[in-house]
Coordinates of C-alpha atoms and ligand atoms in Angstrom, one line a residue:
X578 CA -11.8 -12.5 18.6
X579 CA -9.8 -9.8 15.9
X580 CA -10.5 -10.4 12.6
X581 CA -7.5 -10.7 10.8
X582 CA -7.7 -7.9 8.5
X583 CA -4.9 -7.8 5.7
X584 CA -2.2 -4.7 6.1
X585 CA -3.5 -3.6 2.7
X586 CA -6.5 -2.6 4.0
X587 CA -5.7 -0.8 7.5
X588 CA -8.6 1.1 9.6
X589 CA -7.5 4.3 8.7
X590 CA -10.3 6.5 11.0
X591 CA -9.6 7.8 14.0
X592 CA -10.8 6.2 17.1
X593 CA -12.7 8.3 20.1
X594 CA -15.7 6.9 22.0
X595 CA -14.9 3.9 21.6
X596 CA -15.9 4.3 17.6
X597 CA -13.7 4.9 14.4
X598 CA -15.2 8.2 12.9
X599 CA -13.6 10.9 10.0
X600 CA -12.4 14.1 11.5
X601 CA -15.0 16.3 11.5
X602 CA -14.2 18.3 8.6
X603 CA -13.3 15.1 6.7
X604 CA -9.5 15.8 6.5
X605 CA -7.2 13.0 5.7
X606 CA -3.3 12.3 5.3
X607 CA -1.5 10.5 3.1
X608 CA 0.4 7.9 4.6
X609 CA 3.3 6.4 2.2
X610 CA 5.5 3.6 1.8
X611 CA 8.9 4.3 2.5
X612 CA 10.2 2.2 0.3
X613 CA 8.5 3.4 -2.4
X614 CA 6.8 6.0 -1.7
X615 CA 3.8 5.1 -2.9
X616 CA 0.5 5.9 -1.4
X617 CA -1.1 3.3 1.3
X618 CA -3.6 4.8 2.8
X619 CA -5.4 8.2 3.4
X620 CA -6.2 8.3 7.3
X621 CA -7.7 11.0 9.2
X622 CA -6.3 13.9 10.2
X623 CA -7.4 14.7 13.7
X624 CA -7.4 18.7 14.3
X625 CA -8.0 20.5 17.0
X626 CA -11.9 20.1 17.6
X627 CA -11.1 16.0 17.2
X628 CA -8.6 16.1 19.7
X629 CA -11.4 17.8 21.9
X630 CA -13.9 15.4 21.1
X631 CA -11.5 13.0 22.5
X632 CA -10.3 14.7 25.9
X633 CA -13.9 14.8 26.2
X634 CA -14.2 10.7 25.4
X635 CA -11.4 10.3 27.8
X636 CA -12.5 12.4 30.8
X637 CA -16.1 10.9 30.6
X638 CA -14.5 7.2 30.5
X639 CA -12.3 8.5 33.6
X640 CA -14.5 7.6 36.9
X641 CA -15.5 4.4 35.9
X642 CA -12.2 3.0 34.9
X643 CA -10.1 4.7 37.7
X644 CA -12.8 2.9 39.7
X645 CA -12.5 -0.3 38.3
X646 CA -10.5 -3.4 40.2
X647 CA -7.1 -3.1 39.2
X648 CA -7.1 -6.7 38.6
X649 CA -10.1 -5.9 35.7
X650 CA -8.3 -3.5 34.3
X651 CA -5.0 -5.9 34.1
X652 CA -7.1 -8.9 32.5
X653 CA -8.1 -6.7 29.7
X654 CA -4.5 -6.1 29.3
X655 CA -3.7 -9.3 29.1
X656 CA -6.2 -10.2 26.8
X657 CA -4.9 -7.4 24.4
X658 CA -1.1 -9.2 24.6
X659 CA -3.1 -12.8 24.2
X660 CA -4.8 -11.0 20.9
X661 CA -1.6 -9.2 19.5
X662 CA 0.0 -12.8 19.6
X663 CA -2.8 -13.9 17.6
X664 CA -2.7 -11.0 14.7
X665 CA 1.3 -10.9 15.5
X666 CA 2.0 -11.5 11.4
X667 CA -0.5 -8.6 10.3
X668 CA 0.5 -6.2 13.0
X669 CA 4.1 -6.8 12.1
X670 CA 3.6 -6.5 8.0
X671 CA 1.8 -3.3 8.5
X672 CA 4.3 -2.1 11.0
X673 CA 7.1 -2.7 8.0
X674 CA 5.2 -1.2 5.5
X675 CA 3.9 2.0 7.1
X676 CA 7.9 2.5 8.9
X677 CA 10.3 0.6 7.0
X678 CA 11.6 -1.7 9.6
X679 CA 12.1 -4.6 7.9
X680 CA 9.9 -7.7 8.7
X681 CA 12.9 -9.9 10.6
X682 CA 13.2 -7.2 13.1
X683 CA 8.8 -6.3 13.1
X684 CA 8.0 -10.2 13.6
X685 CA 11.1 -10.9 15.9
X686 CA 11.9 -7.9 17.9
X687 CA 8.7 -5.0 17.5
X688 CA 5.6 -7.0 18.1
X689 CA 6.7 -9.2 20.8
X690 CA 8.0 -6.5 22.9
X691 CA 4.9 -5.0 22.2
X692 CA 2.8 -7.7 23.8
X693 CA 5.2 -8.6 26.4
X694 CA 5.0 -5.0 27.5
X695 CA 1.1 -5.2 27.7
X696 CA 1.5 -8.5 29.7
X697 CA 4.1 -7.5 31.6
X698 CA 1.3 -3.7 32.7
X699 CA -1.2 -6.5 33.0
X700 CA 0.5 -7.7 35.6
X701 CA 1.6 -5.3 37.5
X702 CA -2.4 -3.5 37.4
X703 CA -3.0 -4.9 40.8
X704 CA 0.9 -5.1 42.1
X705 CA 1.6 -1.5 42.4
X706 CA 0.3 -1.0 46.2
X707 CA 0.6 2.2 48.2
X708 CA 2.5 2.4 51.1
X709 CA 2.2 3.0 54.9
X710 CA 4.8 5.0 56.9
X711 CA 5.8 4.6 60.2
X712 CA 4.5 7.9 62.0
X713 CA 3.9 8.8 65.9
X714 CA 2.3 6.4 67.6
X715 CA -1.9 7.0 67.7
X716 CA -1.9 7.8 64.0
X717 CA -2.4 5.7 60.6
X718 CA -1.1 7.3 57.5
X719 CA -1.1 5.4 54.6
X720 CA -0.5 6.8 50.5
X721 CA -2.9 6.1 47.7
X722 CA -1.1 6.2 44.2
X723 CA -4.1 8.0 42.8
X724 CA -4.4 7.4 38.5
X725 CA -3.5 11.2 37.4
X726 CA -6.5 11.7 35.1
X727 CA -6.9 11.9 31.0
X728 CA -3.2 11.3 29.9
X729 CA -2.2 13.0 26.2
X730 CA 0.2 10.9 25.2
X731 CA 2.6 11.8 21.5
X732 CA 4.7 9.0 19.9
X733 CA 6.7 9.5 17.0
X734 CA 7.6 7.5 14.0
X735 CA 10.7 5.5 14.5
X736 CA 8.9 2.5 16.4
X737 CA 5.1 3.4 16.4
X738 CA 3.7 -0.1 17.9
X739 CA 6.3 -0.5 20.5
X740 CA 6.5 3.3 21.9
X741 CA 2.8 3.1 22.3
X742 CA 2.4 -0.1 24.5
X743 CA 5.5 1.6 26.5
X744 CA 2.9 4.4 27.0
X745 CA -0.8 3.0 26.9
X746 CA 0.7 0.1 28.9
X747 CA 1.4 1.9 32.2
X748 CA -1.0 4.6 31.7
X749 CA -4.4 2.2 31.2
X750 CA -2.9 -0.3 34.4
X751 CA -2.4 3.1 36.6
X752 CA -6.6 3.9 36.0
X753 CA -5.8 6.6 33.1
X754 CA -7.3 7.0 30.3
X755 CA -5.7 8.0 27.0
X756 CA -5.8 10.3 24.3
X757 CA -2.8 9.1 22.3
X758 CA -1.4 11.4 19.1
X759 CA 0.8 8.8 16.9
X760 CA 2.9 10.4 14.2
X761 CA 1.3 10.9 11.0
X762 CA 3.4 9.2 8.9
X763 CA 3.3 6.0 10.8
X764 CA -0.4 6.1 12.3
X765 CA -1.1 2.6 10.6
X766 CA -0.3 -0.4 13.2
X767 CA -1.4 2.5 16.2
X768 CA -5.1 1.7 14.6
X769 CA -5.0 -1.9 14.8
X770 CA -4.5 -1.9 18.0
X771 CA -7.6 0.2 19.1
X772 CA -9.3 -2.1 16.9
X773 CA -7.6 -4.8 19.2
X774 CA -8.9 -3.2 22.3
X775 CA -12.0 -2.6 20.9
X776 CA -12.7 -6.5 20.2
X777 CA -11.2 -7.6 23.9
X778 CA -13.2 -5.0 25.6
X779 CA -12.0 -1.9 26.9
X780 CA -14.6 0.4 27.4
X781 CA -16.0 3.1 24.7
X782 CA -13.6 6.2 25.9
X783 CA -10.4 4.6 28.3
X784 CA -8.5 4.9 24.6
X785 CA -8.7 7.2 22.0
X786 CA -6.5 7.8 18.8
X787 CA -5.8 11.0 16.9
X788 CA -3.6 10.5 14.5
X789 CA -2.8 14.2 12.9
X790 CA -0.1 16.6 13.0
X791 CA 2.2 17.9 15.6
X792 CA 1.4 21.6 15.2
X793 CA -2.1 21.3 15.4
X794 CA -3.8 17.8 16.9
X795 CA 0.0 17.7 19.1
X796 CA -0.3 21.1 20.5
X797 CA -4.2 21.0 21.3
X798 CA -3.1 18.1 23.6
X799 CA -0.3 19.7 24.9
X800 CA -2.6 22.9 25.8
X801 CA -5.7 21.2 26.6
X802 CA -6.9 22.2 30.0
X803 CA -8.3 19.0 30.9
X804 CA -5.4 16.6 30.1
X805 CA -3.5 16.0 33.1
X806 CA -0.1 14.9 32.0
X807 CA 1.4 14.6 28.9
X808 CA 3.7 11.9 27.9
X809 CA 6.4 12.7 25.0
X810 CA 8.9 10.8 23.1
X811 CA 10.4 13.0 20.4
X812 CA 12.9 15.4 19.8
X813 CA 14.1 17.6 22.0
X814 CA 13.1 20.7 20.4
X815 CA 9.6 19.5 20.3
X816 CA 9.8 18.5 24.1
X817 CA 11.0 22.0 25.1
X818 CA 8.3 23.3 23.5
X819 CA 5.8 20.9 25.6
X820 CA 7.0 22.0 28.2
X821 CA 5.9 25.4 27.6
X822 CA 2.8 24.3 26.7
X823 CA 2.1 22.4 30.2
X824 CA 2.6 26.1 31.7
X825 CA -1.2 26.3 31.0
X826 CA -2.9 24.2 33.8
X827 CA 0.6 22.6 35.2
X828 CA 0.2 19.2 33.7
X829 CA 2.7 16.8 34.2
X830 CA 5.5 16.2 31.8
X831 CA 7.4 13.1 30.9
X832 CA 9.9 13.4 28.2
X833 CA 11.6 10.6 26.1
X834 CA 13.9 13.1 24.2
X835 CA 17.0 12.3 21.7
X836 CA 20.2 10.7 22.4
X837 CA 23.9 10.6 21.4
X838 CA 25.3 7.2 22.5
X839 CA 29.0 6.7 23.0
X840 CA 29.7 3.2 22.5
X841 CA 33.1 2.6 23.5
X842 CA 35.3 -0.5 22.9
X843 CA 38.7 -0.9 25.2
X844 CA 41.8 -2.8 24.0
X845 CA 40.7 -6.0 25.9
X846 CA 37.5 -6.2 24.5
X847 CA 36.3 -9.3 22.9
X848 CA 36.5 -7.7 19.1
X849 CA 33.8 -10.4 17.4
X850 CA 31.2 -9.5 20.5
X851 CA 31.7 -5.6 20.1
X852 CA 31.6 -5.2 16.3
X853 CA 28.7 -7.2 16.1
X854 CA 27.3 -5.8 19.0
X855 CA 27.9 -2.0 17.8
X856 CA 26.7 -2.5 14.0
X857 CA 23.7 -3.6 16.0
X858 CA 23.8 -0.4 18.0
X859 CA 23.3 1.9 14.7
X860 CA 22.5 0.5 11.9
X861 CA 19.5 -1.8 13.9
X862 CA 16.3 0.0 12.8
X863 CA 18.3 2.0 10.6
X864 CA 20.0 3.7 13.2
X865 CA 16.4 5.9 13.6
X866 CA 16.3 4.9 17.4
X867 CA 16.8 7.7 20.6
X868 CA 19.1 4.7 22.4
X869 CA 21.2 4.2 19.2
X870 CA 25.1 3.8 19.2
X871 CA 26.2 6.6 17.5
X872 CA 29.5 8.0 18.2
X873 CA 32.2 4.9 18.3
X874 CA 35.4 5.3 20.5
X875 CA 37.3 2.8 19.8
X876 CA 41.0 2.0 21.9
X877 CA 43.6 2.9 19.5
X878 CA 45.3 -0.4 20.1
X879 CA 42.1 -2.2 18.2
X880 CA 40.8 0.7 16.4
X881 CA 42.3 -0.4 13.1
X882 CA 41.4 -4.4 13.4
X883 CA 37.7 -3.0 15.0
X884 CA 37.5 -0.5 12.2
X885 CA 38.7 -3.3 9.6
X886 CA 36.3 -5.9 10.5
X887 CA 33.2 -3.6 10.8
X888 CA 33.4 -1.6 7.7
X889 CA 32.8 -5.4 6.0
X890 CA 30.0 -5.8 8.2
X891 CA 28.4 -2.2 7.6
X892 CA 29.3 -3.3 3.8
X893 CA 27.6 -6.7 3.6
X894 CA 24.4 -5.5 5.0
X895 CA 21.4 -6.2 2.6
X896 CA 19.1 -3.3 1.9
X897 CA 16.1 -4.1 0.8
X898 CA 12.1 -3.9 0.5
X899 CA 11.1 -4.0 4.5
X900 CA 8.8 -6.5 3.6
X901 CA 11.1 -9.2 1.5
X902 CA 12.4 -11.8 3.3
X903 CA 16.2 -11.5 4.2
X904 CA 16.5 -8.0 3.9
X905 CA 18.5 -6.4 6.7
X906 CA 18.0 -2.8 6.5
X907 CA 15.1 -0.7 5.1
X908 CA 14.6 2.7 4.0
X909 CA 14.6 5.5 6.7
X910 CA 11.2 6.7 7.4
X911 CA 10.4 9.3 5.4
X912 CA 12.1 11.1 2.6
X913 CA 12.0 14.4 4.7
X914 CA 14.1 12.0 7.1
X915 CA 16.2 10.8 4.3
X916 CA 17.3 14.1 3.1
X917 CA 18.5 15.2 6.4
X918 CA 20.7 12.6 7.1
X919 CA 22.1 13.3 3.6
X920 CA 22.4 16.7 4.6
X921 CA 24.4 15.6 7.8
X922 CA 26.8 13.0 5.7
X923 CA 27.2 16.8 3.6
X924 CA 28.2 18.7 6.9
X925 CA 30.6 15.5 8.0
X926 CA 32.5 16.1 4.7
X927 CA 32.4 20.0 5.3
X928 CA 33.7 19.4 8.6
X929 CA 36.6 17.3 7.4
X930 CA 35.3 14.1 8.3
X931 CA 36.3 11.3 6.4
X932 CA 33.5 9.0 5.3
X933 CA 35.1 5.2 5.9
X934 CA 32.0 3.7 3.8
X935 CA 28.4 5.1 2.8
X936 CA 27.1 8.5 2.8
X937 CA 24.7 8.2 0.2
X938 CA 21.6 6.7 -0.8
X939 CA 22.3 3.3 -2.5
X940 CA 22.8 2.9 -6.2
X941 CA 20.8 -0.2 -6.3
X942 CA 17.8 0.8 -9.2
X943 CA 15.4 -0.9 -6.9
X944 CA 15.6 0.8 -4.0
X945 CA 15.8 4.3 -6.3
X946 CA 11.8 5.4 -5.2
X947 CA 12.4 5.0 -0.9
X948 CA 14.1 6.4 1.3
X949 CA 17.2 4.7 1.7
X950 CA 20.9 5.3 3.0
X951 CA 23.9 3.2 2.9
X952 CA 25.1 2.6 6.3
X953 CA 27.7 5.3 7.0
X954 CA 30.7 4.7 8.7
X955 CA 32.6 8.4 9.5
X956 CA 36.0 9.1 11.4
X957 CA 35.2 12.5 12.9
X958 CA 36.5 14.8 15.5
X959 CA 34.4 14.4 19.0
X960 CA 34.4 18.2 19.0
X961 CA 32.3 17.9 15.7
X962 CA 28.5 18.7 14.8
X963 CA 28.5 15.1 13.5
X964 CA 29.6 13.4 17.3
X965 CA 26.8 16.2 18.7
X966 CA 24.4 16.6 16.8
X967 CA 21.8 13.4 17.0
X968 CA 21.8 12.2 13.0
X969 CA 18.7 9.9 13.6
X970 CA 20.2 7.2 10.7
X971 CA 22.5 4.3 9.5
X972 CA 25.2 7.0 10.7
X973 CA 28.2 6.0 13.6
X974 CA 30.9 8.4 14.1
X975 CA 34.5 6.6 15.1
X976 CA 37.0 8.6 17.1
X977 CA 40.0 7.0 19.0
X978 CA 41.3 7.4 22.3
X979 CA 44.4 6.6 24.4
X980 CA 43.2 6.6 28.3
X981 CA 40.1 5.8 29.9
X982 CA 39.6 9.5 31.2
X983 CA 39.9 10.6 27.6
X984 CA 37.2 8.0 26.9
X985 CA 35.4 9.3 29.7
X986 CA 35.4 12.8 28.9
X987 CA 34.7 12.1 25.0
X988 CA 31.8 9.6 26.2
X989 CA 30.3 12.9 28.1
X990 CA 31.1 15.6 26.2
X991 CA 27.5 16.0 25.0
X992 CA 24.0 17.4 25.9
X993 CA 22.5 13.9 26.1
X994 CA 22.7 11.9 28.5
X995 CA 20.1 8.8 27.2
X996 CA 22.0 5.8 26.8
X997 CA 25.3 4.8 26.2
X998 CA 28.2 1.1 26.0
X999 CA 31.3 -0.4 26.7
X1000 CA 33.1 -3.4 26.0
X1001 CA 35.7 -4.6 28.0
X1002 CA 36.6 -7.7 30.0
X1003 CA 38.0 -5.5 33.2
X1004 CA 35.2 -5.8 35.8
X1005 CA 36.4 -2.8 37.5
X1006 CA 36.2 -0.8 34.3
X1007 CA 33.1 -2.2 33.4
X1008 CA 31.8 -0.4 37.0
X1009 CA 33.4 2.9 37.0
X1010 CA 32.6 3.4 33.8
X1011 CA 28.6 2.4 34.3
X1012 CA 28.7 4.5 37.2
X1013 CA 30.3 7.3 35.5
X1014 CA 28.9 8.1 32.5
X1015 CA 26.3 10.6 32.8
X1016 CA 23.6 8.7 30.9
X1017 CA 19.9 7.2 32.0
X1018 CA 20.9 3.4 30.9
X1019 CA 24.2 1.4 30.3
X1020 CA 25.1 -1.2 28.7
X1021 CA 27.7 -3.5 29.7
X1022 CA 29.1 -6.1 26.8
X1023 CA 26.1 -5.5 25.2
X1024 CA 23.9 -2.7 23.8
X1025 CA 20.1 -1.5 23.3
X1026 CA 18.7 -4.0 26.2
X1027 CA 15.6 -2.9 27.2
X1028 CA 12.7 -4.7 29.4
X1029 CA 9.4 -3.8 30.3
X1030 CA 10.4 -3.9 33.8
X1031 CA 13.8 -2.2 33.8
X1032 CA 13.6 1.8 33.9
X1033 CA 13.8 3.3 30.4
X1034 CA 14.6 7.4 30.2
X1035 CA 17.5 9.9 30.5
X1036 CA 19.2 12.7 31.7
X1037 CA 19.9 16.4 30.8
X1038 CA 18.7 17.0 27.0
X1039 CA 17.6 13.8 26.7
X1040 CA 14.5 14.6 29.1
X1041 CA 13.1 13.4 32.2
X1042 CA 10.6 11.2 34.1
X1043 CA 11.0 6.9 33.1
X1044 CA 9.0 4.7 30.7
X1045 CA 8.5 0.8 32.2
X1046 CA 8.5 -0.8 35.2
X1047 CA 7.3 0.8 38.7
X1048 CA 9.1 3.8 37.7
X1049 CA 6.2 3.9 34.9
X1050 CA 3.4 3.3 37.4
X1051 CA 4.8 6.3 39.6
X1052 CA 5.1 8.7 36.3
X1053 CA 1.1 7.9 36.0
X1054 CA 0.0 8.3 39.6
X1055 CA 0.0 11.1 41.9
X1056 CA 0.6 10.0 46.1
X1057 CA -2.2 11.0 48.2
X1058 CA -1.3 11.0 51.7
X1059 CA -3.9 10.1 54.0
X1060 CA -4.0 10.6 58.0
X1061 CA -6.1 8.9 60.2
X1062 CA -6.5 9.8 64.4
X1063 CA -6.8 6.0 66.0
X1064 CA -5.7 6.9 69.3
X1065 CA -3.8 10.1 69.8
X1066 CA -4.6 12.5 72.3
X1067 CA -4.3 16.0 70.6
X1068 CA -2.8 18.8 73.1
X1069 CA -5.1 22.1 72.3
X1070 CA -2.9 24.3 70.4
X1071 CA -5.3 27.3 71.3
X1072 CA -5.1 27.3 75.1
X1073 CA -8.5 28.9 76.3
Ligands
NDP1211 P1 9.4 15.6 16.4 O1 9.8 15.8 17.8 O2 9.0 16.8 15.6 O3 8.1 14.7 16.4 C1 7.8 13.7 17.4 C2 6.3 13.7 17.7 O4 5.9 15.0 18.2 C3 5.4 13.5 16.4 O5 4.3 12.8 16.7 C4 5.1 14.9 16.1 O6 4.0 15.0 15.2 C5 4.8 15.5 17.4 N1 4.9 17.0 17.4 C6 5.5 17.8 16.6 N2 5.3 19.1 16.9 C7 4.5 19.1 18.0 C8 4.0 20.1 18.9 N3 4.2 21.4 18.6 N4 3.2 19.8 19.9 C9 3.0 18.5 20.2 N5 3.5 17.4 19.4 C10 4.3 17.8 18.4 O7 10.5 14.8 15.7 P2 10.7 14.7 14.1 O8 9.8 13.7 13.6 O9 10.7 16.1 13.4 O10 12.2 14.2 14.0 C11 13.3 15.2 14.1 C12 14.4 14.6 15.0 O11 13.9 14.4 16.3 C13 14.9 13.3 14.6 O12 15.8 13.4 13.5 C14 15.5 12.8 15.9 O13 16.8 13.5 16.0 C15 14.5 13.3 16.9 N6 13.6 12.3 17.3 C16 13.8 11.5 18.4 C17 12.9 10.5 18.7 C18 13.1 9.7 19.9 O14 12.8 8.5 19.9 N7 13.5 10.3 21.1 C19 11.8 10.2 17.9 C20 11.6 11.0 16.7 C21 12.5 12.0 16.5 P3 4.3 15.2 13.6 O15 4.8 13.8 13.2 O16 3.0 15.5 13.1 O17 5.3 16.3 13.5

């Protein structure tokens, strides 16, 4: 069984073969605490020639575990969930410490998703069956969902632990095998689990980490000729840029991009549910999440009672060290992440936004070292950078609106389309506004649901292809369609 290694000292190597080596020319990168700053832990920095070592790992691991029962490859799935339950305290105080999340949300929301996702692809290893169609009569044809091959898969920093079981999870229960690039500033809990797998007993190769940086470890996956697909959750800059990459040998792409979320509360809304509800939406995981809330419309019959009672929420929430108990909201990620959502509270101001609360890092002499922003509450124009532009923060937009096509048209008038909310108690509204809004998930009464069997993924700039469930399986397999003479008499097509 794991050991249960303190988060103070973290494997900090990168894992190919089945062993945690250096990179080959010994590089390493700092990884800090965000709420400090200070130094944890130098891990190494995959480059290029690492990230071939492991392609190379990966295809050799390929035949035997493609070839494996399915139900083999699910048990050691399910043994990994059994074993993050068992090192669930560690996993979630390394989590806070390398991201920020603060430990309420890593012990209650991060690592049981996490292994309820790995349970859940456990599962479904020997579930997800081909198919047979109904052709003319004399033939059999029947589709094999074949594994696609080595999968490259890139995960950024907002939630390292759970992103990756969203993509090892379908990927290892499909027959893949994985090279998987977390961010390097959050490589920390990514390491503990391949020291996870390694003690349940996935074989040397199916999994291989290589934690480095996007330009160079990132784009040797993205170009590698030998990696079949490439799996992507990042910005959509980045995932434009992967998808040039993939030109190279045609790999598949699936791309988990950014997000604007209109959250929009009606006048018959039940107030107490939606405020809580959308200070949930944002300011959750300090609003650094692709799904987040973060443009408000609010009815203008309730906008000044909504506005009035979540300002005191937004204003009672207690920052604090990720890891004390109690504290609600930790520092943003990184202090390159900090400073640009300063920057945007700068360009709200510029643009004549008004800031309602927030829109600057905290006063509070403790928290003077991290990365940390108040949660930032500004009435803006829809027509603004600030309601386009994804912030990535503790950072909600409000905007008003008399009719529900204004609403409508507000709610789409961006290049996202990833997920988006409504609260209202008029179940025909609730419909023809879930059916309307151009966005890959809604959420009705409620916000940021997600299950590992309920399609995760969006439209236009927010990318293509789905994360969980059987939409998962399918992004990891290619159909093979198979025909089979049993009876048919074949009419020569060259009459001689
Ligand atoms: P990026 O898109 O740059 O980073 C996401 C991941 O992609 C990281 O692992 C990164 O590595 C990697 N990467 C970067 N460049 C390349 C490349 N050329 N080829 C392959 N992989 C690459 O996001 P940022 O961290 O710069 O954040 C900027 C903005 O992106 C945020 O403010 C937010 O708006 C959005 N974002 C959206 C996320 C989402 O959940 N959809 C997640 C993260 C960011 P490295 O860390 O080394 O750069």
């Amino acid at each position: 069984m794991p050991g249960n290694r303190t988060p103070m000292t973290p494997q900090t190597k990168l894992f190919i073969g089945g062993a945690f080596v250096d990179a080959l020319d010994g590089a390493t990168i700092a990884t800090l605490n965000p709420h400090d700053n200070s130094p944890i832990a130098d891990v190494a920095e995959a480059k290029a020639a690492d990230v071939d070592r492991a392609v190379e790992a990966a295809a050799k691991a390929f035949p035997a575990w493609s070839a494996m029962a399915a139900m083999d490859r699910g048990r050691l799935l399910l043994k990994l969930a059994d074993a993050i339950e068992a090192d669930a305290e560690t996993l979630a105080r390394l989590e806070s410490l390398d991201t920020g999340h603060p430990l309420r949300d890593t012990r209650g929301l991060d690592v049981p998703r996490t292994a309820v996702t790995y349970r859940y692809f456990g599962g479904m290893a020997d579930k997800f069956e081909g198919t047979v169609v109904p052709v003319e009569a004399g033939f059999l044809n029947y589709v094999l969902r074949e594994p696609v091959g080595v999968v490259g898969q890139i995960v950024p920093w907002n939630f390292p632990l759970m992103f990756t079981s969203w993509k090892m999870g379908p990927a290892l229960a499909a027959g893949c095998t994985v090279v998987l690039k977390p961010s390097e500033l959050t490589p920390l809990s990514t390491l503990r689990i391949a020291e996870l797998m390694r003690d349940v007993g996935f074989p040397a190769g199916v999994v291989n980490i290589v934690p480095g940086y996007g330009a160079t470890a990132g784009q040797r996956l993205v170009d590698h000729p030998e990696v079949r697909k490439i799996a992507f959750t990042g910005s959509t800059a980045i995932g434009r840029s992967v998808v040039r990459g993939s030109a190279g040998n045609l790999k598949k792409v699936q791309l988990e991009l950014g997000g604007k979320g209109a959250n929009i509360v009606f006048d018959d809304a039940n107030l107490a549910a939606a405020v809580n509800g959308a200070a949930f939406a944002i300011f959750h995981n300090q609003g650094q999440a692709c799904i987040a809330g973060s443009r408000l419309l609010l009815h203008e019959k309730i906008a000044d009672e909504f506005l009035d009672r979540f300002l005191k929420l937004a204003r009672s929430i207690r920052l604090g060290d990720p890891l004390a108990e109690g504290t609600e909201m930790g520092p943003l990620t990184s202090r390159m992440h900090q400073q640009r959502v300063l920057d945007y509270c700068a360009v709200a101001r510029e643009e004549g936004g008004e800031i309602l609360t927030g829109g600057r890092a905290p006063d509070d002499p403790a928290l003077s070292k991290g990365c940390y922003v108040e949660p930032t509450v500004v009435r803006a124009d829809p027509g603004s950078r600030v309601c386009r532009e994804e912030v990535f923060g503790p950072f909600v937009t409000v905007s008003t609106f008399k009719t529900d096509e204004e609403a409508l048209a507000i709610a789409n008038g961006t290049e996202y389309g990833l997920g988006g909310g409504l609260w209202t108690s008029n179940l025909q509204r609730a419909h023809r506004f879930a059916k309307a809004m151009i966005s890959g998930m809604v959420w009705v009464n409620c916000y940021k649901r997600v299950n590992p069997g309920s399609p995760f993924g969006g439209v236009h700039a927010s990318g293509y292809g789905r994360e969980m469930g059987f939409e998962a399986m399918r992004e990891y397999t290619s159909p093979k369609s198979i025909w089979v003479n049993v009876d048919a008499q074949l009419p020569p097509y060259y009459r001689r």
